[in-house]
Coordinates of C-alpha atoms in Angstrom, one line a residue:
M151 CA -33.2 14.5 -173.4
N152 CA -36.6 16.1 -174.0
A153 CA -38.5 16.1 -177.3
P154 CA -38.2 19.4 -179.2
R155 CA -40.9 22.1 -178.8
Q156 CA -42.7 20.2 -176.0
G157 CA -44.4 23.4 -174.7
L158 CA -45.8 24.2 -178.1
F159 CA -47.1 20.7 -178.7
A160 CA -48.7 20.7 -175.2
S161 CA -50.4 24.0 -176.0
L162 CA -51.8 22.5 -179.2
L163 CA -53.1 19.5 -177.4
I164 CA -54.8 21.7 -174.8
V165 CA -56.5 23.7 -177.6
S166 CA -57.5 20.4 -179.3
F167 CA -59.1 19.1 -176.1
A168 CA -60.9 22.3 -175.5
L169 CA -62.3 22.4 -179.1
H170 CA -63.3 18.7 -178.8
T171 CA -65.2 19.4 -175.6
F172 CA -66.8 22.4 -177.2
L173 CA -68.0 20.5 -180.2
L174 CA -69.3 17.7 -178.0
V175 CA -71.4 20.2 -176.0
I176 CA -72.7 21.7 -179.3
A177 CA -73.6 18.4 -180.7
T178 CA -75.3 17.2 -177.5
T179 CA -77.3 20.5 -177.3
H180 CA -78.5 20.2 -180.9
Q181 CA -79.6 16.6 -180.3
L182 CA -81.4 17.5 -177.1
N183 CA -83.2 20.4 -178.8
E184 CA -84.5 18.0 -181.5
N185 CA -85.6 15.4 -178.9
R186 CA -87.3 18.1 -176.8
A187 CA -89.2 19.4 -179.8
S188 CA -90.5 15.9 -180.6
Q189 CA -91.3 15.2 -177.0
G190 CA -93.1 18.5 -176.5
Q191 CA -95.4 18.0 -179.5
L192 CA -96.2 14.4 -178.5
M193 CA -97.0 15.3 -174.9
T194 CA -99.2 18.2 -175.7
S195 CA -101.2 16.1 -178.1
Q196 CA -101.6 13.4 -175.5
L197 CA -102.6 15.9 -172.8
V198 CA -105.2 17.4 -175.1
A199 CA -106.7 14.0 -175.8
D200 CA -106.8 13.2 -172.0
T201 CA -108.4 16.4 -170.9
I202 CA -110.7 17.5 -173.7
S203 CA -113.7 15.7 -172.2
E204 CA -113.1 17.5 -168.9
L205 CA -112.8 21.0 -170.3
E206 CA -116.5 21.6 -171.1
P207 CA -117.9 21.8 -168.7
A208 CA -114.7 22.3 -166.7
N209 CA -113.9 19.7 -164.1
T210 CA -111.0 21.3 -162.2
V211 CA -110.4 18.2 -160.0
S212 CA -110.0 15.8 -162.8
L213 CA -107.9 18.3 -164.7
A214 CA -105.6 18.7 -161.7
L215 CA -105.2 14.9 -161.4
V216 CA -104.3 14.6 -165.0
A217 CA -101.8 17.5 -164.8
N218 CA -100.1 16.0 -161.7
R219 CA -99.8 12.6 -163.4
Y220 CA -98.0 14.2 -166.4
A221 CA -95.8 16.4 -164.1
T222 CA -94.1 13.3 -162.7
N223 CA -92.0 13.3 -165.9
P224 CA -88.6 14.7 -164.8
S225 CA -88.2 16.6 -168.1
I226 CA -91.4 18.7 -167.5
A227 CA -90.9 22.0 -165.6
S228 CA -94.6 23.1 -165.4
I229 CA -98.0 22.4 -166.9
R230 CA -101.0 24.8 -167.3
I231 CA -104.5 24.0 -168.5
L232 CA -106.6 27.0 -169.5
D233 CA -110.2 27.3 -170.7
A234 CA -111.3 29.1 -173.9
N235 CA -111.2 32.5 -172.1
K236 CA -107.6 31.9 -171.0
Q237 CA -108.6 31.3 -167.4
V238 CA -106.3 28.9 -165.6
L239 CA -108.1 25.7 -164.7
A240 CA -105.2 23.6 -163.4
T241 CA -101.4 23.8 -162.9
S242 CA -98.7 21.4 -161.9
G243 CA -95.0 20.9 -162.2
M244 CA -92.0 20.0 -160.0
A245 CA -89.7 22.8 -161.2
K246 CA -91.9 25.8 -162.1
T247 CA -89.0 28.2 -161.7
R248 CA -86.8 26.5 -164.2
Q249 CA -86.3 28.1 -167.7
G250 CA -87.4 26.0 -170.6
E251 CA -89.1 25.7 -174.0
V252 CA -92.9 26.2 -173.9
F253 CA -95.2 24.0 -176.1
V254 CA -98.8 25.2 -176.6
R255 CA -101.7 23.3 -178.2
D256 CA -105.4 24.2 -178.5
A257 CA -108.1 21.7 -177.5
L258 CA -110.8 21.6 -180.2
Q259 CA -114.1 19.8 -179.8
N260 CA -116.4 19.8 -182.9
E261 CA -114.1 22.4 -184.4
K262 CA -114.7 24.7 -181.4
K263 CA -111.9 25.8 -179.1
V264 CA -112.7 24.6 -175.6
G265 CA -109.3 25.2 -174.0
T266 CA -105.5 25.3 -174.2
V267 CA -102.7 23.3 -172.7
E268 CA -99.2 24.6 -172.1
I269 CA -96.2 22.3 -171.2
T270 CA -92.8 23.8 -170.4
L271 CA -89.9 21.3 -170.9
I272 CA -86.7 21.9 -169.0
Q273 CA -83.8 23.1 -171.0
P274 CA -80.6 21.6 -169.5
S275 CA -77.7 24.0 -168.7
I276 CA -74.1 23.6 -169.9
G277 CA -73.1 22.1 -166.5
E278 CA -75.8 19.4 -166.8
I279 CA -74.8 18.6 -170.3
L280 CA -71.1 18.2 -169.2
R281 CA -72.3 15.9 -166.3
T282 CA -74.1 13.7 -168.8
Q283 CA -71.1 13.5 -171.1
W284 CA -68.4 13.0 -168.5
L285 CA -67.4 9.6 -169.9
A286 CA -66.8 11.0 -173.4
I287 CA -64.9 14.0 -172.0
L288 CA -62.8 11.7 -169.9
A289 CA -62.1 9.5 -172.9
S290 CA -61.0 12.5 -174.9
L291 CA -58.7 13.6 -172.1
F292 CA -57.2 10.1 -171.9
I293 CA -56.6 10.0 -175.7
H294 CA -54.9 13.4 -175.7
G295 CA -52.7 12.3 -172.8
L296 CA -51.7 9.2 -174.8
I297 CA -50.8 11.4 -177.8
W298 CA -48.7 13.6 -175.6
L299 CA -46.8 10.6 -174.2
A300 CA -46.4 9.2 -177.7
Y301 CA -44.9 12.5 -178.9
R302 CA -42.4 12.6 -176.1
A303 CA -41.3 9.0 -176.9
I304 CA -41.2 9.4 -180.7
A305 CA -39.8 12.9 -181.0
R306 CA -37.1 12.6 -178.3
P307 CA -33.7 12.8 -179.9
T308 CA -31.4 9.8 -179.7
R309 CA -28.4 10.0 -177.4
S310 CA -26.0 10.4 -180.3
E311 CA -28.1 13.3 -181.8
Y312 CA -28.3 14.9 -178.3
L313 CA -24.5 14.7 -177.8
A314 CA -23.8 16.0 -181.3
R315 CA -26.1 19.0 -180.7
I316 CA -24.4 19.7 -177.3
N317 CA -20.9 19.5 -178.9
Q318 CA -21.9 21.8 -181.7
E319 CA -23.4 24.4 -179.3
N320 CA -20.3 24.2 -177.1
H321 CA -18.1 24.6 -180.2
L322 CA -19.9 27.6 -181.4
K323 CA -19.9 29.1 -177.9
H324 CA -16.1 28.6 -177.7
E325 CA -15.7 30.2 -181.2
I326 CA -17.6 33.3 -180.2
Q327 CA -15.8 33.6 -176.9
R328 CA -12.5 33.3 -178.8
L329 CA -13.4 36.0 -181.2
T330 CA -14.6 38.2 -178.4
Q331 CA -11.3 37.7 -176.6
A332 CA -9.4 38.5 -179.8
L333 CA -11.4 41.7 -180.1
A334 CA -10.6 42.7 -176.5
L335 CA -6.9 41.9 -177.2
E336 CA -7.0 44.2 -180.2
K337 CA -8.5 47.0 -178.2
Q338 CA -5.8 46.6 -175.6
N339 CA -3.1 46.8 -178.2
T340 CA -4.6 49.9 -180.0
V341 CA -1.4 51.9 -179.9
T342 CA 0.7 49.0 -181.4
L343 CA -1.9 48.5 -184.1
V344 CA -1.9 52.2 -185.0
A345 CA 1.9 52.2 -185.3
Q346 CA 1.8 49.1 -187.5
A347 CA -0.8 50.7 -189.7
Q348 CA 1.4 53.8 -190.1
Q349 CA 4.3 51.6 -191.2
Q350 CA 2.1 49.8 -193.7
A351 CA 0.8 53.1 -195.0
K352 CA 4.3 54.1 -196.0
A353 CA 4.7 50.9 -198.1
Q354 CA 1.1 50.8 -199.3
P355 CA -0.3 54.3 -200.0
K356 CA -3.6 52.8 -200.9
S357 CA -4.7 51.4 -197.6
R358 CA -7.9 49.5 -197.6
I359 CA -9.2 51.3 -194.5
E360 CA -9.9 55.0 -195.3
K361 CA -11.8 57.0 -192.7
S362 CA -11.5 60.4 -194.3
S363 CA -14.7 61.4 -196.1
T364 CA -12.7 63.4 -198.7
D365 CA -11.3 60.1 -200.1
Q366 CA -14.8 58.9 -201.0
A367 CA -15.8 61.6 -203.5
Q368 CA -16.6 61.3 -207.2
L369 CA -16.9 57.5 -207.7
D370 CA -17.3 56.7 -211.4
H371 CA -19.6 54.2 -213.1
Q372 CA -17.1 51.4 -212.5
T373 CA -17.5 51.6 -208.8
V374 CA -19.8 49.2 -206.9
A375 CA -20.5 49.4 -203.2
L376 CA -21.7 46.9 -200.5
N377 CA -23.7 48.2 -197.7
I378 CA -24.6 46.1 -194.6
Q379 CA -27.1 47.4 -192.1
F380 CA -28.7 46.1 -188.9
Y381 CA -32.4 45.1 -189.1
D382 CA -33.8 46.9 -186.1
P383 CA -37.6 47.3 -186.4
K384 CA -37.9 47.7 -182.6
Q385 CA -35.3 50.4 -182.3
L386 CA -33.1 48.4 -179.9
L387 CA -29.9 50.3 -180.9
S388 CA -31.3 53.5 -179.4
S389 CA -32.1 51.8 -176.1
V390 CA -28.8 50.1 -175.3
N391 CA -25.7 51.7 -173.8
Q392 CA -22.5 52.3 -175.8
S393 CA -20.7 49.9 -173.5
V394 CA -22.9 47.2 -175.0
S395 CA -23.2 48.4 -178.6
V396 CA -19.6 49.4 -179.3
P397 CA -18.0 46.0 -178.5
Y398 CA -20.7 44.4 -180.6
F399 CA -19.9 46.7 -183.5
K400 CA -16.2 45.9 -183.1
L401 CA -16.9 42.2 -183.2
C402 CA -19.0 42.6 -186.4
Q403 CA -16.1 44.6 -187.9
L404 CA -13.7 41.8 -187.0
F405 CA -15.9 39.4 -188.8
L406 CA -16.1 41.7 -191.8
D407 CA -12.3 42.2 -192.0
K408 CA -11.7 38.5 -191.9
S409 CA -14.3 38.0 -194.6
I410 CA -12.5 40.6 -196.8
D411 CA -9.1 39.0 -196.3
L412 CA -10.3 35.5 -197.2
C413 CA -12.4 36.5 -200.1
A414 CA -9.7 38.7 -201.6
K415 CA -7.2 35.8 -201.3
H416 CA -9.6 33.4 -203.0
Y417 CA -10.3 35.7 -205.9
Q418 CA -6.5 36.6 -206.1
L419 CA -7.1 40.3 -205.5
D420 CA -5.0 42.9 -203.7
V421 CA -6.8 43.3 -200.4
T422 CA -6.4 47.1 -200.8
Q423 CA -8.8 47.0 -203.8
I424 CA -11.7 46.4 -201.3
R425 CA -12.1 49.8 -199.6
V426 CA -13.8 50.1 -196.2
V427 CA -15.7 53.3 -196.6
Q428 CA -17.4 53.1 -193.2
E429 CA -16.6 50.7 -190.4
F430 CA -19.4 49.2 -188.4
N431 CA -21.5 51.6 -186.3
A432 CA -25.3 52.1 -185.7
E433 CA -25.7 52.8 -189.4
G434 CA -23.9 49.6 -190.5
A435 CA -20.8 49.3 -192.7
T436 CA -20.0 50.1 -196.3
L437 CA -17.4 48.7 -198.7
S438 CA -16.6 49.7 -202.2
A439 CA -14.6 48.4 -205.1
T440 CA -13.9 49.1 -208.8
S441 CA -15.5 46.6 -211.1
E442 CA -12.7 47.2 -213.7
H443 CA -10.5 45.0 -211.5
A444 CA -11.0 41.3 -212.5
H445 CA -13.3 39.5 -210.0
A446 CA -13.7 42.6 -207.8
L447 CA -17.5 42.5 -208.1
E448 CA -17.7 38.7 -207.4
C449 CA -15.4 39.3 -204.4
L450 CA -17.5 42.0 -203.0
M451 CA -20.7 39.9 -203.3
M452 CA -19.0 36.9 -201.7
V453 CA -17.9 39.2 -198.7
G454 CA -21.6 40.0 -198.2
A455 CA -22.6 36.4 -198.3
V456 CA -19.9 35.2 -195.9
F457 CA -20.5 38.0 -193.5
Q458 CA -24.3 37.2 -193.5
L459 CA -23.5 33.5 -192.5
L460 CA -21.2 34.8 -189.7
A461 CA -23.8 37.3 -188.6
D462 CA -26.4 34.5 -188.3
V463 CA -24.1 32.4 -186.1
L464 CA -23.3 35.4 -183.9
Y465 CA -27.0 36.4 -183.6
K466 CA -28.1 32.8 -182.6
R467 CA -25.3 32.4 -180.1
Y468 CA -25.9 35.8 -178.5
R469 CA -29.7 35.4 -178.3
E470 CA -29.3 32.0 -176.6
D471 CA -27.1 33.8 -174.0
K472 CA -29.7 36.6 -173.7
R473 CA -27.2 39.1 -175.0
F474 CA -27.8 42.1 -177.3
A475 CA -27.6 41.1 -181.0
L476 CA -29.3 42.2 -184.3
Q477 CA -29.9 40.5 -187.6
T478 CA -28.4 42.1 -190.7
R479 CA -29.3 42.8 -194.3
G480 CA -27.1 43.9 -197.3
A481 CA -27.2 45.3 -200.8
V482 CA -24.7 45.7 -203.6
A483 CA -25.2 48.7 -206.0
S484 CA -23.7 50.8 -208.7
A485 CA -24.4 54.5 -209.3
V486 CA -28.0 55.4 -210.2
D487 CA -27.8 58.4 -212.6
A488 CA -31.6 58.9 -212.8
M489 CA -31.6 59.6 -209.0
Q490 CA -28.2 61.3 -208.9
L491 CA -26.9 58.7 -206.5
D492 CA -23.4 57.4 -206.4
A493 CA -22.8 53.7 -205.7
I494 CA -22.4 54.2 -201.9
E495 CA -25.6 56.1 -201.5
A496 CA -27.5 53.8 -203.8
A497 CA -26.4 50.7 -201.8
K498 CA -27.5 52.4 -198.5
R499 CA -30.9 53.3 -199.9
L500 CA -31.4 49.9 -201.4
T501 CA -30.6 48.2 -198.1
Q502 CA -33.3 50.1 -196.4
H503 CA -35.9 48.3 -198.5
L504 CA -34.9 44.9 -197.1
H505 CA -35.8 42.8 -194.1
A506 CA -33.6 40.6 -192.0
K507 CA -31.2 38.2 -193.8
E508 CA -32.3 39.5 -197.2
A509 CA -29.9 40.7 -199.9
A510 CA -30.4 42.7 -203.1
L511 CA -28.4 44.2 -205.9
H512 CA -28.7 47.0 -208.5
L513 CA -26.1 46.8 -211.2
N514 CA -25.7 47.9 -214.8
H515 CA -26.1 45.5 -217.7
E516 CA -22.5 44.5 -218.0
Q517 CA -22.1 44.0 -214.3
L518 CA -25.2 41.8 -214.2
K519 CA -23.7 39.5 -216.8
T520 CA -20.8 38.9 -214.5
V521 CA -22.9 37.5 -211.6
Q522 CA -26.1 36.2 -213.2
N523 CA -24.7 32.7 -213.6
S524 CA -23.6 32.5 -210.0
Y525 CA -26.6 33.9 -208.2
E526 CA -30.4 33.3 -208.5
L527 CA -32.0 36.7 -209.0
V528 CA -35.7 37.6 -208.7
I529 CA -37.4 41.0 -209.4
M530 CA -37.7 43.1 -206.3
P531 CA -41.3 43.1 -205.0
N532 CA -43.3 46.4 -204.6
P533 CA -40.9 48.8 -206.3
S534 CA -41.3 52.4 -205.2
N535 CA -38.7 54.2 -207.3
I536 CA -36.5 53.9 -210.4
M537 CA -33.8 52.1 -208.4
T538 CA -36.0 49.4 -206.9
R539 CA -37.7 48.9 -210.3
H540 CA -34.4 47.8 -211.7
A541 CA -33.1 46.0 -208.6
F542 CA -33.1 42.3 -207.9
M543 CA -33.4 40.2 -204.8
I544 CA -30.7 37.5 -204.3
N545 CA -32.7 34.4 -203.8
G546 CA -29.8 31.9 -203.8
M547 CA -26.5 31.0 -205.3
N548 CA -25.1 28.1 -207.3
E549 CA -23.5 25.1 -205.6
Q550 CA -20.0 26.3 -206.2
C551 CA -20.6 29.7 -204.6
A552 CA -22.6 28.2 -201.7
T553 CA -19.8 25.7 -200.9
L554 CA -17.2 28.5 -201.0
A555 CA -19.2 30.7 -198.7
Q556 CA -19.7 27.9 -196.2
D557 CA -16.0 26.9 -196.3
L558 CA -14.9 30.5 -195.7
R559 CA -17.3 30.9 -192.8
T560 CA -16.0 27.7 -191.3
E561 CA -12.4 28.8 -191.7
I562 CA -13.1 32.1 -190.0
L563 CA -14.9 30.4 -187.1
M564 CA -12.2 27.8 -186.7
G565 CA -9.7 30.6 -186.3
K566 CA -7.3 29.8 -189.2
K567 CA -4.9 32.7 -189.6
V568 CA -4.7 34.1 -193.1
K569 CA -1.4 35.7 -194.2
A570 CA -1.5 39.2 -195.6
S571 CA -1.7 39.3 -199.4
T572 CA 1.0 42.0 -199.5
E573 CA 4.1 42.5 -197.4
S574 CA 5.6 45.8 -196.4

């Protein structure tokens, strides 16, 4: 049982140790620069005082002895003593090739310049600074190691938490597998399902699945539509084979159908009042309903909320298994007369303005009154046209709706069968 996000925390500790070492080097360099400046000024003053009596007349032997005595200091790279005409009288130093900071002072006797002394102090490299600070660096490394061990001990989940997480993951995996098997079974029994649909169509002329585009024309102002689209900024749909995408679409449609059944049952609606305008494909799915039916609008919005919860479970499970999956977004809209858009087209265009897991709505005044007490609405940011200026983002829902959405999601995942609301 490992602590969560160990790799990320280890990366942060490595960055922290590197920054600590860098700041230590910077601080040490600054301190050495200040010490070197003070030392250079002091040493040049002392050297001028010791050599001024030998500069005029110039005694090169004495000057060389004085320079050699000063050069024994390990911080000195080189020393030069010059006369008033810049002629070198004496030189010394144990590391004349080393780079360093040069300190120069004129030798004045009776306010007359009789010579110049130059002392070059060694400027230590980064490696030398690190060697001098090895104890502090080692202590920092030890402290970061203790923090790492403490995190692993404190953040490690308990055995009960670990077992609960494993059980939940296994449960979700089993649910997804069961739904996938149900989809495969439905595909195998296509002929039987078509025959059953034809029998139901005789008893129910108004079937809730209508694939003909001619049945979608001329929606009045009472019509509202729910559009659900995949959020695909990386254009993954165009890169996968149909053998991968089509079963995924079918599984999403299975989730959507079950959401419609349960929501219609809860709001006591005839399931045929929720019309499937477009089943799931690369463009998403679209539903429509007439708001003149009691609770039809609330039912449509609840379908969108329940499906989003199911889509999140499906996305997380498939991503853990390294399988193709996309996040979704959805919008509910009525007709927009100013843009000559019916409810279906308005819902599709509004959805295109959303990101993953976001939801929005565009309704008339009467329809907004129906849902404003159940959902938390905020003005849509960065409106670009008349529709988005009057649209709202769904930022949450009240406790009753949230509980209902969670219960319906759980019921679908647990595989409870819902009886049809009408019988042939």
